PDB file of C-alpha atoms in Angstrom:
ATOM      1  CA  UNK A   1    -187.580  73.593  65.303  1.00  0.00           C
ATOM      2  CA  UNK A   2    -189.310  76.512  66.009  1.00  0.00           C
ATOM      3  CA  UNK A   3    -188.193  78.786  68.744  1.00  0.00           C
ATOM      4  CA  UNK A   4    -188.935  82.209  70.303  1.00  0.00           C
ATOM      5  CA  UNK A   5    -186.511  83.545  72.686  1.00  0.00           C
ATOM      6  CA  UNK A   6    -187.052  86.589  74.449  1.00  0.00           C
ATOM      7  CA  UNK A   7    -185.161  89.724  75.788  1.00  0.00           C
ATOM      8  CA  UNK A   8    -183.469  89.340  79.318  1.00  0.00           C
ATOM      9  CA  UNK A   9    -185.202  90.492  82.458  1.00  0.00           C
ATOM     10  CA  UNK A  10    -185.484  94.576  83.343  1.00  0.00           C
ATOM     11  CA  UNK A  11    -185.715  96.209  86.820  1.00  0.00           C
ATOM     12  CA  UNK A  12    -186.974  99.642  86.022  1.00  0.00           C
ATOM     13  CA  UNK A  13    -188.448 103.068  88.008  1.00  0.00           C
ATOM     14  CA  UNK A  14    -191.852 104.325  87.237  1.00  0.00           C
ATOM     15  CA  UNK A  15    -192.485 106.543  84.643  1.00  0.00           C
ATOM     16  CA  UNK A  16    -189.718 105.230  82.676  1.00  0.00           C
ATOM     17  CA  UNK A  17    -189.830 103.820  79.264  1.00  0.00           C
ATOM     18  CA  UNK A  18    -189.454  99.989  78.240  1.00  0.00           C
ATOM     19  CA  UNK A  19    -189.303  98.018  74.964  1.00  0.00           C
ATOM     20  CA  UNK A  20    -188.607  94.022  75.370  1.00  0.00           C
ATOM     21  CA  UNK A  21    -188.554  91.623  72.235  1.00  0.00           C
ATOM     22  CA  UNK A  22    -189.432  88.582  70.884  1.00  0.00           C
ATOM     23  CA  UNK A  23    -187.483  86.550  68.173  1.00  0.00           C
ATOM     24  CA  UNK A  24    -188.814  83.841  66.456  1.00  0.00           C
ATOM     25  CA  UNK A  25    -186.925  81.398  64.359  1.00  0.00           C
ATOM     26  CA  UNK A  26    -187.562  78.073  62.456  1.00  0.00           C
ATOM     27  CA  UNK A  27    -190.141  78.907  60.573  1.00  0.00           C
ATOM     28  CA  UNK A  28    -191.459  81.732  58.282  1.00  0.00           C
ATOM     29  CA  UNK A  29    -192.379  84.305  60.688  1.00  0.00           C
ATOM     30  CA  UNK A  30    -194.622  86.409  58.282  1.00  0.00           C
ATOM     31  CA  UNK A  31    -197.108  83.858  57.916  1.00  0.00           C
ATOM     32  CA  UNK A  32    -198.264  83.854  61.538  1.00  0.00           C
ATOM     33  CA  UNK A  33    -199.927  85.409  64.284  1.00  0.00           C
ATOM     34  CA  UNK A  34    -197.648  86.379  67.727  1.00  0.00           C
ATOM     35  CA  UNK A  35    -199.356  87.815  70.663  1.00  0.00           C
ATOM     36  CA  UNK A  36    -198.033  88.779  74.049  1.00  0.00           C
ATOM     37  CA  UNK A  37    -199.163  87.402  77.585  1.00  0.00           C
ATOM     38  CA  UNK A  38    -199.056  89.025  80.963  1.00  0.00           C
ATOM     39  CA  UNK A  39    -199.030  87.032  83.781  1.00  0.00           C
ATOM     40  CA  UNK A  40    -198.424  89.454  87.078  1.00  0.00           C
ATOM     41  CA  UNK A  41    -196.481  87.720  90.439  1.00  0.00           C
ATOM     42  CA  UNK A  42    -199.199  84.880  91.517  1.00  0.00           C
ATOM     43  CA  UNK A  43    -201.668  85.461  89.241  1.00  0.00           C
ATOM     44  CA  UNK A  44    -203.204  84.208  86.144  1.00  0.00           C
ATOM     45  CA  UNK A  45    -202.600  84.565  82.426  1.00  0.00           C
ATOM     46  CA  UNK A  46    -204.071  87.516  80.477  1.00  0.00           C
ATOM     47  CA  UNK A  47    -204.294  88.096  77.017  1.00  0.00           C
ATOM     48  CA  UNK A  48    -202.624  91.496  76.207  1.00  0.00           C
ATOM     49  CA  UNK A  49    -202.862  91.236  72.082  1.00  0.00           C
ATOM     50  CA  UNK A  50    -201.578  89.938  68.863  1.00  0.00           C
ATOM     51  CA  UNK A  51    -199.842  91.342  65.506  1.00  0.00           C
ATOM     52  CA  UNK A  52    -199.451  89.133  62.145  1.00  0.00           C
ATOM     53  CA  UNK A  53    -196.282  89.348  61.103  1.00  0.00           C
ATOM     54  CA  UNK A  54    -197.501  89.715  57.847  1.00  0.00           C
ATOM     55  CA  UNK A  55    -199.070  92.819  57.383  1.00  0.00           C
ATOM     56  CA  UNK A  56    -198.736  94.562  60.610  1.00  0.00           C
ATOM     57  CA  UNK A  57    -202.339  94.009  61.637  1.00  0.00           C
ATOM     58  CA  UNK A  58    -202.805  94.301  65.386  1.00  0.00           C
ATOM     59  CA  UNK A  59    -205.774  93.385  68.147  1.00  0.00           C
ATOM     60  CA  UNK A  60    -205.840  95.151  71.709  1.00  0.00           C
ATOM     61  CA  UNK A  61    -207.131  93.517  74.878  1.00  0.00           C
ATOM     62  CA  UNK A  62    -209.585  96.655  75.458  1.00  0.00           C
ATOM     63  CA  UNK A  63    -207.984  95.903  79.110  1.00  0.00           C
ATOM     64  CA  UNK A  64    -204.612  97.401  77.593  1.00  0.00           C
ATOM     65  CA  UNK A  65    -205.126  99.090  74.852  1.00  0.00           C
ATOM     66  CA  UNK A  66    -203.515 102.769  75.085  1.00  0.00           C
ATOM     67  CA  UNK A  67    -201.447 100.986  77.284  1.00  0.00           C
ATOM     68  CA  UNK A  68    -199.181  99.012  75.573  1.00  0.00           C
ATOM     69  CA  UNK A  69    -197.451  98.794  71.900  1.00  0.00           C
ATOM     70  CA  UNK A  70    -197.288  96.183  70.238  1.00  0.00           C
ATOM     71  CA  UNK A  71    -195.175  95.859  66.794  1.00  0.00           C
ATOM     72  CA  UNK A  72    -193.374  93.656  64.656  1.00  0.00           C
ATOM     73  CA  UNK A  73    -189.852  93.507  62.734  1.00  0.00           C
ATOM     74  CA  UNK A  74    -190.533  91.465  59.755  1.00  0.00           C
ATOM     75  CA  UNK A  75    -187.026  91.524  58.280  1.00  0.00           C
ATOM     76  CA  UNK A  76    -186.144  90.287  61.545  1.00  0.00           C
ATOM     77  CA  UNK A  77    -188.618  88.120  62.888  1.00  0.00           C
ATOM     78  CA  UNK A  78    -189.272  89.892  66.325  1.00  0.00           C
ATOM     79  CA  UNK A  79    -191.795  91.227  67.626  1.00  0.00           C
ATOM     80  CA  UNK A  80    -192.023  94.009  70.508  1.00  0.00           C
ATOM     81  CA  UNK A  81    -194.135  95.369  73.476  1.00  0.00           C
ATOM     82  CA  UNK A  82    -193.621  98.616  74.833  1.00  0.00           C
ATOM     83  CA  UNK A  83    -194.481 100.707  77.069  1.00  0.00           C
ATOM     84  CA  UNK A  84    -194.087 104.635  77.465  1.00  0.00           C
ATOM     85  CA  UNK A  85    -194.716 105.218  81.217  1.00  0.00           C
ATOM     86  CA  UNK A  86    -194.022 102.210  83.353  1.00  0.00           C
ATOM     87  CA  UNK A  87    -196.435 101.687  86.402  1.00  0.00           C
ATOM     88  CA  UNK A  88    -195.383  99.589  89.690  1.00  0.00           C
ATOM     89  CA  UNK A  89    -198.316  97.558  88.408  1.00  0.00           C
ATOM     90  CA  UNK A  90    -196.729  96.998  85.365  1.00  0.00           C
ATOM     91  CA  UNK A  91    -194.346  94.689  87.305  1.00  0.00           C
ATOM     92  CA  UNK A  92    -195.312  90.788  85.650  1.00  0.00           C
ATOM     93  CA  UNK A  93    -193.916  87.957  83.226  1.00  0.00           C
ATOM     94  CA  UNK A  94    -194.437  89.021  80.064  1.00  0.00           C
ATOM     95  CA  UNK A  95    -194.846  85.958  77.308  1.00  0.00           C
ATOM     96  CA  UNK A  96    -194.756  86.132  73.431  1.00  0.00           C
ATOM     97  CA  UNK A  97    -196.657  83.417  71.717  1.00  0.00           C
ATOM     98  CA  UNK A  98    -197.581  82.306  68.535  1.00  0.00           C
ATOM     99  CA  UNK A  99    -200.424  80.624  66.827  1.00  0.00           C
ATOM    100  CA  UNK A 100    -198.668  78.545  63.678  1.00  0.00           C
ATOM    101  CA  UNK A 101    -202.287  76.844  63.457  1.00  0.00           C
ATOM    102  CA  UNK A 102    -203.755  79.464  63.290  1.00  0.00           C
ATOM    103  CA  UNK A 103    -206.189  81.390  66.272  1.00  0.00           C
ATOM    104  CA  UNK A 104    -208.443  77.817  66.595  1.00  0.00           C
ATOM    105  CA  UNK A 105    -204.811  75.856  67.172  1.00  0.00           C
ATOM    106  CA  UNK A 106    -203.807  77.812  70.208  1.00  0.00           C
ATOM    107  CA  UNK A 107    -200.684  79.267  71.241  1.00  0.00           C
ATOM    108  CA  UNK A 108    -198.141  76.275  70.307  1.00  0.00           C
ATOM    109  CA  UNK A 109    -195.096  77.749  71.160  1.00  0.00           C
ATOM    110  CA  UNK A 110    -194.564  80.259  73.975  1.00  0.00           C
ATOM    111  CA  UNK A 111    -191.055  82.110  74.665  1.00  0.00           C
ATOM    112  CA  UNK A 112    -189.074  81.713  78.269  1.00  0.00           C
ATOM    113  CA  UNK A 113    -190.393  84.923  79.392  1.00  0.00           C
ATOM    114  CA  UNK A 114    -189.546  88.639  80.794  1.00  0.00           C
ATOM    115  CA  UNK A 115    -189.794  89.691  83.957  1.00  0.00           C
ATOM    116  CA  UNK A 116    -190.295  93.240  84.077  1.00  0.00           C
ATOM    117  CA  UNK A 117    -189.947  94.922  87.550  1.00  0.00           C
ATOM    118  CA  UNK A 118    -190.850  98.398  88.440  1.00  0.00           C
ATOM    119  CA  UNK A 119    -189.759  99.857  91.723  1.00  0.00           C
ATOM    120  CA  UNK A 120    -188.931 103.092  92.677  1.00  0.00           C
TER     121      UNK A 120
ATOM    122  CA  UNK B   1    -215.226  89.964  75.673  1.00  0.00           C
ATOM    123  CA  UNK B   2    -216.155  86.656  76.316  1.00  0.00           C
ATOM    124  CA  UNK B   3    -215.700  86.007  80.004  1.00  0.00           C
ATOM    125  CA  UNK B   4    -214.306  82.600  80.737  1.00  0.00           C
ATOM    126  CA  UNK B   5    -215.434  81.127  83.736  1.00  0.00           C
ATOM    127  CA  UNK B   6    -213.275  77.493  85.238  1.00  0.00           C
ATOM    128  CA  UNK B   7    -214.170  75.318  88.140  1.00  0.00           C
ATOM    129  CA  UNK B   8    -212.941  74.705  90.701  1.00  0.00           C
ATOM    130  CA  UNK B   9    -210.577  76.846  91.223  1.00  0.00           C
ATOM    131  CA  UNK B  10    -207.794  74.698  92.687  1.00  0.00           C
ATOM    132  CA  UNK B  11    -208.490  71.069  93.358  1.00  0.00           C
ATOM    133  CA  UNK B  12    -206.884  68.551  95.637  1.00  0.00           C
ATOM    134  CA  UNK B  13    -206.171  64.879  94.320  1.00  0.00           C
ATOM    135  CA  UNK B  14    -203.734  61.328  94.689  1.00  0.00           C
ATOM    136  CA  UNK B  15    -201.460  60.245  91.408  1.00  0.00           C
ATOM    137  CA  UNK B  16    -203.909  57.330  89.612  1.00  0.00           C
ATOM    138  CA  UNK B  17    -207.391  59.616  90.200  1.00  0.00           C
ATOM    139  CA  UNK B  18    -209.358  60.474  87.186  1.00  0.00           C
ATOM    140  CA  UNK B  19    -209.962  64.425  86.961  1.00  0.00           C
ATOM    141  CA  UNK B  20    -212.335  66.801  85.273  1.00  0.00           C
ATOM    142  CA  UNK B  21    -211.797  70.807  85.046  1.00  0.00           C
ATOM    143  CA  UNK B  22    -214.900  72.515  83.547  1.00  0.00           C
ATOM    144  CA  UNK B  23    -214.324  75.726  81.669  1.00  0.00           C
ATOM    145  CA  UNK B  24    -217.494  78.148  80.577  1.00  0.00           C
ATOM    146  CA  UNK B  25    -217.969  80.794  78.184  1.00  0.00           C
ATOM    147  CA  UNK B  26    -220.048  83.568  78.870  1.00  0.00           C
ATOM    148  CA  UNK B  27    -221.252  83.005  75.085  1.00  0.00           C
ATOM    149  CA  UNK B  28    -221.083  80.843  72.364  1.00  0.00           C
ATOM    150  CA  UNK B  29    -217.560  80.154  71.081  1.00  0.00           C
ATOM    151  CA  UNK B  30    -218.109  76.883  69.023  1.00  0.00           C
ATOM    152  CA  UNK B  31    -214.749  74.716  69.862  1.00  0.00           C
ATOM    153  CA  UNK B  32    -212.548  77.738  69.499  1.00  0.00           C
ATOM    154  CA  UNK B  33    -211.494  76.686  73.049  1.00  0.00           C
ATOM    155  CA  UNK B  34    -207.759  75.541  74.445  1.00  0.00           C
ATOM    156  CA  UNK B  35    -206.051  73.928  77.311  1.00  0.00           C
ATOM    157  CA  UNK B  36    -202.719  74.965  78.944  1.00  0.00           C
ATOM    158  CA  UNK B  37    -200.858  73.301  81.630  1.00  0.00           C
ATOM    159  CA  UNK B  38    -198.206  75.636  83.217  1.00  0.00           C
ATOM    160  CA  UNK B  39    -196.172  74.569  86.134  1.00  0.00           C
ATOM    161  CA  UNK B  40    -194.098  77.088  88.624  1.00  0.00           C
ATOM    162  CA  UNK B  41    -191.399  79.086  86.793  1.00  0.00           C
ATOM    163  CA  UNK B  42    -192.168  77.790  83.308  1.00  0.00           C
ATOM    164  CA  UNK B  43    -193.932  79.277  80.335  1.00  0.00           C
ATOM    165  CA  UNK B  44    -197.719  77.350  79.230  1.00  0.00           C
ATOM    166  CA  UNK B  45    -197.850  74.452  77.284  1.00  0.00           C
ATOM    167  CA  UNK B  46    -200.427  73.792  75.122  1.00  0.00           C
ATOM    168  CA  UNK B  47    -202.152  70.476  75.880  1.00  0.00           C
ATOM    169  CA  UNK B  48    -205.966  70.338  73.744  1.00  0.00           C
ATOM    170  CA  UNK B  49    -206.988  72.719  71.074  1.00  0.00           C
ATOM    171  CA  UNK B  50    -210.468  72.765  68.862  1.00  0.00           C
ATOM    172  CA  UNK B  51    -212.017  71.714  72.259  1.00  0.00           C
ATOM    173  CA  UNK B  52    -211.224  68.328  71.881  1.00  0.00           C
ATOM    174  CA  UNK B  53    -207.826  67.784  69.806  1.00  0.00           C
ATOM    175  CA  UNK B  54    -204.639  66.324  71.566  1.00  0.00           C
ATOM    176  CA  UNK B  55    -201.672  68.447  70.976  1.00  0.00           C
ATOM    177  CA  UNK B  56    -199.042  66.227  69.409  1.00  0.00           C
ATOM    178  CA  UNK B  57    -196.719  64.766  72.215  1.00  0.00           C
ATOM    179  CA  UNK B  58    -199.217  64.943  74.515  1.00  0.00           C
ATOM    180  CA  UNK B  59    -199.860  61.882  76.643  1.00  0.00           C
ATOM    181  CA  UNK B  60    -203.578  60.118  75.583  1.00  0.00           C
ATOM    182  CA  UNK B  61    -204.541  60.464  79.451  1.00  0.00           C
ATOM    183  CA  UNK B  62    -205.420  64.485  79.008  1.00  0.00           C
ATOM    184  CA  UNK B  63    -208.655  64.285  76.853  1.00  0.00           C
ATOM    185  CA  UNK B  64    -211.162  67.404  76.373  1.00  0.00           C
ATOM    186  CA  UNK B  65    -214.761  67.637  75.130  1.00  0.00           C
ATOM    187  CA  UNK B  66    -217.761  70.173  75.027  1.00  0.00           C
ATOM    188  CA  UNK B  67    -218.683  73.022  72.057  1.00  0.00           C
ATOM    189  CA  UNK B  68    -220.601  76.063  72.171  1.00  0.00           C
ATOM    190  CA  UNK B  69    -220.415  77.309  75.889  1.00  0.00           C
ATOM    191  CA  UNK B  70    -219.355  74.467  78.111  1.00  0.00           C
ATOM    192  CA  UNK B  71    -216.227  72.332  78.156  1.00  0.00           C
ATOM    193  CA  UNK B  72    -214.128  70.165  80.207  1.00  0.00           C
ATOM    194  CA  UNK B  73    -210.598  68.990  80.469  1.00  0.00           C
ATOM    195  CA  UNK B  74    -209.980  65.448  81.819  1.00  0.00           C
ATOM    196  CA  UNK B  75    -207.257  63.678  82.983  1.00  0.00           C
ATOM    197  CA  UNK B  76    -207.612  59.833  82.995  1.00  0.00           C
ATOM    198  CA  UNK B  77    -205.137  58.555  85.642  1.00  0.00           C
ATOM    199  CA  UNK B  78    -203.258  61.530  87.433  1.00  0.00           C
ATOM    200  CA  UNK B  79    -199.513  61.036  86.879  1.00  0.00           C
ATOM    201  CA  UNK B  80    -196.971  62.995  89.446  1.00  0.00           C
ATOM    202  CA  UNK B  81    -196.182  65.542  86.952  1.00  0.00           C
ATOM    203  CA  UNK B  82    -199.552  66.572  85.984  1.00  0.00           C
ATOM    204  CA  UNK B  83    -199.917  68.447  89.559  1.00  0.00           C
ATOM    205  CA  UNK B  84    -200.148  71.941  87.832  1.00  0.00           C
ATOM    206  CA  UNK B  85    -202.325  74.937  86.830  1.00  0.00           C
ATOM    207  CA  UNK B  86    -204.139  74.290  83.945  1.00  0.00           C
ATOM    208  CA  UNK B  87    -205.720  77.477  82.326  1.00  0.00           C
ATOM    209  CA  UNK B  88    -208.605  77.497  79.358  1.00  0.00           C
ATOM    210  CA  UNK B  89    -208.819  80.018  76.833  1.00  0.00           C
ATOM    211  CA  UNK B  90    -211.145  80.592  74.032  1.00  0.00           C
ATOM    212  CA  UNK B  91    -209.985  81.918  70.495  1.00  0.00           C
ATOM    213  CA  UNK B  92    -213.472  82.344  68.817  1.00  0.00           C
ATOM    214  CA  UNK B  93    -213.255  86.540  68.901  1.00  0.00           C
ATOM    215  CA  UNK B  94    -210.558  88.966  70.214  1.00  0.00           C
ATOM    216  CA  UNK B  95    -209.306  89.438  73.225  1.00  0.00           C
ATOM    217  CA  UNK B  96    -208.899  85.653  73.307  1.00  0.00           C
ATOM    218  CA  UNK B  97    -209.775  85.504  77.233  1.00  0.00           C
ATOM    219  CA  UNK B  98    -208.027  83.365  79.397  1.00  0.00           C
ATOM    220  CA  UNK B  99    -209.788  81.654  82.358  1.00  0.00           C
ATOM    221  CA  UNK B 100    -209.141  81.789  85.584  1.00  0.00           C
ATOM    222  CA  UNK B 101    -206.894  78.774  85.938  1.00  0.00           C
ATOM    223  CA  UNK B 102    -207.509  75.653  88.411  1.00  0.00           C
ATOM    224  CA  UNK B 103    -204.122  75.012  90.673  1.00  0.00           C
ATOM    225  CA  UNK B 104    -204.562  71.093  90.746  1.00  0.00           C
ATOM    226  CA  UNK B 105    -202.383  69.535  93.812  1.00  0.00           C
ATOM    227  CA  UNK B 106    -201.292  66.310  95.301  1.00  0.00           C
ATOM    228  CA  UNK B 107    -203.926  65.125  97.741  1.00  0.00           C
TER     229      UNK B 107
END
């Protein structure tokens, strides 16, 4: 069964650093696309971007590139999205994602979630 | 980007009602288009993909239709836990947009 379980929830002040992770199992990771989802308190879902496990190759949202990392573990089957300098409007649920179909098959399976909250 | 457009944006109905969400692209994205249905503290679940292809396990009732820049999402007969948001998204070129979402609730 396939699976992606994500790191626990983080309360943290602005301007600090932040990397939360996303580990898949149940299937071979390298094959596949994993993106990340933002979803901020009472709002919609937005596409942040997506790395193939494969090869490293990775797509921005233009809405957060330069604002976000994304990256991948291979060896490990995670995948990660940072941040250097955490905002108050960073504060959201953060999803991982994959598409095992490929892009046209959606994202089939979808981690629990991170809540990341920044207060000062 | 392609801007993804849904309507309405939250829509009131009773269990048994047949329901239709429309979802527009701002361009042409062939069928590269997907439902989700998320409810309240839970991550989305993927309900139609290819504009019009169920997701296995999902009950026949959810159907979708529509290529190149409109597309809709129906539900046959409203069951009590189909009161959700339901979000489209399109997959035909990166950043893979999300719409807006349309919060459907018990009339």
């Amino acid at each position: 069964e396939v699976q992606l379980v994500q790191s626990g929830a983080e309360v943290k002040k602005p301007g600090e650093s932040l990397k939360i992770s996303c580990k898949g199992s149940g299937y071979s990771f390298s094959s596949y696309w994993i993106g990340w989802v933002r979803q901020m308190p009472g709002k919609g879902l937005e596409w942040m971007g997506i790395i193939y496990f494969g090869d490293s190759d990775t797509r921005y949202s233009p809405s957060f590139q330069g604002q976000v990392t994304i990256s991948a573990d291979k060896s490990i089957s995670t995948a990660y999205l940072q941040w250097s300098s955490l905002k108050a409007s960073d504060t959201a649920m953060y999803y991982c994602a994959t598409y095992t179909s490929g892009y046209a098959g959606g994202f089939d399976y979808w981690g629990q979630g991170t809540l990341v909250t920044v207060s000062s | 980007d392609i801007q993804m457009t849904q309507s309405p944006s939250s829509l009131s109905a009773s269990v048994g009602d047949r329901v239709t969400i429309t979802c527009r692209a701002s361009q042409s994205i062939s069928s590269y288009l997907i439902w989700y249905q998320q409810k309240p503290g839970k991550a989305p679940k993927l309900l139609i993909y290819g504009a019009s292809s169920l997701q296995s396990g999902v009950p026949s009732r959810f159907s979708g239709s529509g290529s190149g820049t409109d597309f809709t999402l129906t539900i046959s007969s409203l069951q009590p836990e189909d009161f959700a948001t339901y979000y489209c998204q399109q997959s035909y070129g990166t950043p893979h947009t999300f719409g807006q979402g349309t919060k459907l609730e018990i009339k």
